[in-house]
CSV table of C-alpha atoms in Angstrom, one decimal:
chain,number,residue,atom,x,y,z
A,1,MET,CA,0.0,0.0,0.0
A,2,GLY,CA,1.4,3.4,-0.9
A,3,ARG,CA,1.6,6.4,1.4
A,4,ILE,CA,-1.2,9.0,1.6
A,5,CYS,CA,-0.6,12.0,-0.7
A,6,LYS,CA,-1.0,15.6,0.5
A,7,ASP,CA,-4.6,15.5,-0.7
A,8,GLY,CA,-5.5,12.7,1.8
A,9,ILE,CA,-5.8,9.9,-0.8
A,10,ASN,CA,-3.8,6.7,-0.9
A,11,THR,CA,-1.2,7.1,-3.8
A,12,ASP,CA,-2.0,3.6,-5.1
A,13,LEU,CA,-5.4,4.8,-6.1
A,14,ILE,CA,-4.1,7.9,-7.8
A,15,ASN,CA,-1.3,6.1,-9.6
A,16,GLY,CA,-3.7,3.4,-10.8
A,17,ASP,CA,-6.5,5.8,-12.0
A,18,SER,CA,-5.6,9.2,-13.4
A,19,ILE,CA,-9.2,10.2,-13.6
A,20,VAL,CA,-9.3,10.1,-9.8
A,21,TYR,CA,-6.4,12.5,-9.6
A,22,GLY,CA,-8.3,15.0,-11.8
A,23,ILE,CA,-11.3,14.8,-9.4
A,24,ILE,CA,-9.1,15.1,-6.3
A,25,HIS,CA,-7.2,18.1,-7.8
A,26,THR,CA,-10.5,19.9,-8.7
A,27,GLN,CA,-12.0,19.2,-5.3
A,28,HIS,CA,-8.8,20.5,-3.6
A,29,VAL,CA,-8.7,23.7,-5.6
A,30,LEU,CA,-12.4,24.4,-5.0
A,31,SER,CA,-12.5,23.5,-1.3
A,32,GLY,CA,-13.9,26.5,0.5
A,33,ARG,CA,-17.5,27.4,1.1
A,34,TRP,CA,-17.6,30.4,-1.2
A,35,LYS,CA,-15.1,29.6,-4.0
A,36,ILE,CA,-17.7,28.2,-6.5
A,37,MET,CA,-20.0,31.2,-5.9
A,38,ILE,CA,-17.1,33.6,-6.3
A,39,LEU,CA,-16.2,32.1,-9.7
A,40,TRP,CA,-19.9,32.2,-10.7
A,41,LEU,CA,-20.1,35.9,-9.8
A,42,LEU,CA,-16.9,36.7,-11.7
A,43,SER,CA,-18.2,34.8,-14.7
A,44,LYS,CA,-20.7,37.6,-15.1
A,45,GLN,CA,-18.2,40.5,-14.9
A,46,THR,CA,-15.1,41.9,-13.3
A,47,ARG,CA,-15.8,42.9,-9.7
A,48,ARG,CA,-14.2,45.0,-7.0
A,49,PHE,CA,-13.7,43.5,-3.5
A,50,GLY,CA,-16.4,45.6,-1.9
A,51,GLU,CA,-18.9,44.5,-4.6
A,52,ILE,CA,-18.2,40.8,-3.9
A,53,LYS,CA,-18.4,41.4,-0.1
A,54,SER,CA,-21.8,43.2,-0.5
A,55,ILE,CA,-23.3,40.3,-2.4
A,56,PHE,CA,-22.1,37.5,0.0
A,57,THR,CA,-23.3,39.0,3.2
A,58,ASP,CA,-22.5,36.0,5.4
A,59,ILE,CA,-18.8,35.9,4.6
A,60,SER,CA,-16.2,37.7,6.8
A,61,GLN,CA,-13.7,40.0,5.2
A,62,GLY,CA,-10.9,37.7,6.2
A,63,SER,CA,-12.6,34.6,4.7
A,64,LEU,CA,-13.3,36.4,1.5
A,65,THR,CA,-9.7,37.6,1.2
A,66,LYS,CA,-8.4,34.1,1.9
A,67,GLN,CA,-10.6,32.5,-0.7
A,68,LEU,CA,-9.8,35.2,-3.3
A,69,ARG,CA,-6.0,34.7,-2.7
A,70,GLU,CA,-6.3,30.9,-3.0
A,71,LEU,CA,-8.2,31.2,-6.2
A,72,GLU,CA,-5.6,33.6,-7.5
A,73,GLN,CA,-2.7,31.3,-6.4
A,74,ASP,CA,-4.4,28.4,-8.2
A,75,GLY,CA,-4.7,30.5,-11.4
A,76,PHE,CA,-8.5,30.8,-11.6
A,77,ILE,CA,-8.7,34.5,-11.0
A,78,GLU,CA,-6.5,37.5,-11.4
A,79,ARG,CA,-6.2,40.6,-9.2
A,80,HIS,CA,-5.7,44.0,-10.8
A,81,VAL,CA,-4.5,46.8,-8.6
A,82,PHE,CA,-4.9,50.3,-9.9
A,83,SER,CA,-2.6,53.0,-8.6
A,84,GLU,CA,-5.2,55.4,-7.5
A,85,ILE,CA,-6.1,57.0,-4.2
A,86,PRO,CA,-7.9,55.3,-2.6
A,87,PRO,CA,-6.5,52.1,-4.2
A,88,ARG,CA,-8.8,50.2,-6.5
A,89,VAL,CA,-8.6,46.4,-6.8
A,90,GLU,CA,-10.6,44.4,-9.3
A,91,TYR,CA,-10.9,40.6,-9.7
A,92,SER,CA,-11.6,38.8,-13.0
A,93,LEU,CA,-11.4,35.2,-14.3
A,94,THR,CA,-8.3,34.0,-16.0
A,95,GLU,CA,-8.2,31.5,-18.9
A,96,LYS,CA,-8.2,28.7,-16.4
A,97,GLY,CA,-11.2,30.2,-14.7
A,98,ILE,CA,-13.0,30.6,-18.0
A,99,ASP,CA,-12.2,26.9,-18.7
A,100,PHE,CA,-14.1,26.1,-15.4
A,101,LEU,CA,-17.4,27.7,-16.6
A,102,PRO,CA,-18.8,24.6,-18.3
A,103,ILE,CA,-18.4,22.7,-14.9
A,104,LEU,CA,-20.4,25.5,-13.3
A,105,ASP,CA,-23.1,25.1,-16.0
A,106,SER,CA,-23.2,21.4,-15.3
A,107,MET,CA,-23.5,22.0,-11.6
A,108,GLU,CA,-26.4,24.4,-12.2
A,109,GLU,CA,-28.1,21.8,-14.4
A,110,PHE,CA,-27.7,19.1,-11.8
A,111,GLY,CA,-29.0,21.4,-9.1
A,112,ASN,CA,-32.0,22.5,-11.2
A,113,LYS,CA,-32.9,18.8,-11.9
A,114,HIS,CA,-32.3,17.4,-8.4
A,115,GLY,CA,-32.3,20.3,-6.0
A,116,GLN,CA,-36.0,21.2,-5.6
A,117,ASP,CA,-36.3,18.9,-2.6
A,118,SER,CA,-33.5,20.8,-0.9
A,119,LEU,CA,-34.7,24.3,-1.8
A,120,GLN,CA,-37.0,24.5,1.2
A,121,LYS,CA,-33.9,24.3,3.5
A,122,PHE,CA,-32.4,27.4,2.0
A,123,THR,CA,-35.6,29.5,2.0
A,124,ASP,CA,-36.7,28.9,5.6
């Protein structure tokens, strides 16, 4: 039996099935309560930090900053800093982030098909 990789999976499984590695990688990159919704929001247009924060009212500033930085480090979004006073920072999708959009569309399709039973939980 192989050792466990940094993503918490036995390396024998990863080495024997490259499809599993792709799933693990995607799950690792998107772990975080708000990352998928941040990507969805940025798929519509470039946004400033304050705009993102005002839309996701339940996220703390620290958590939002952390998740934006992780998405930037993983190459899904880019951060544009404008040298103005006060400083202006905008976030947008990269090519990699744009490549993820069909997955978001599939998630929406799945949720629309199977999520009606769970909808009540979110609206109460």
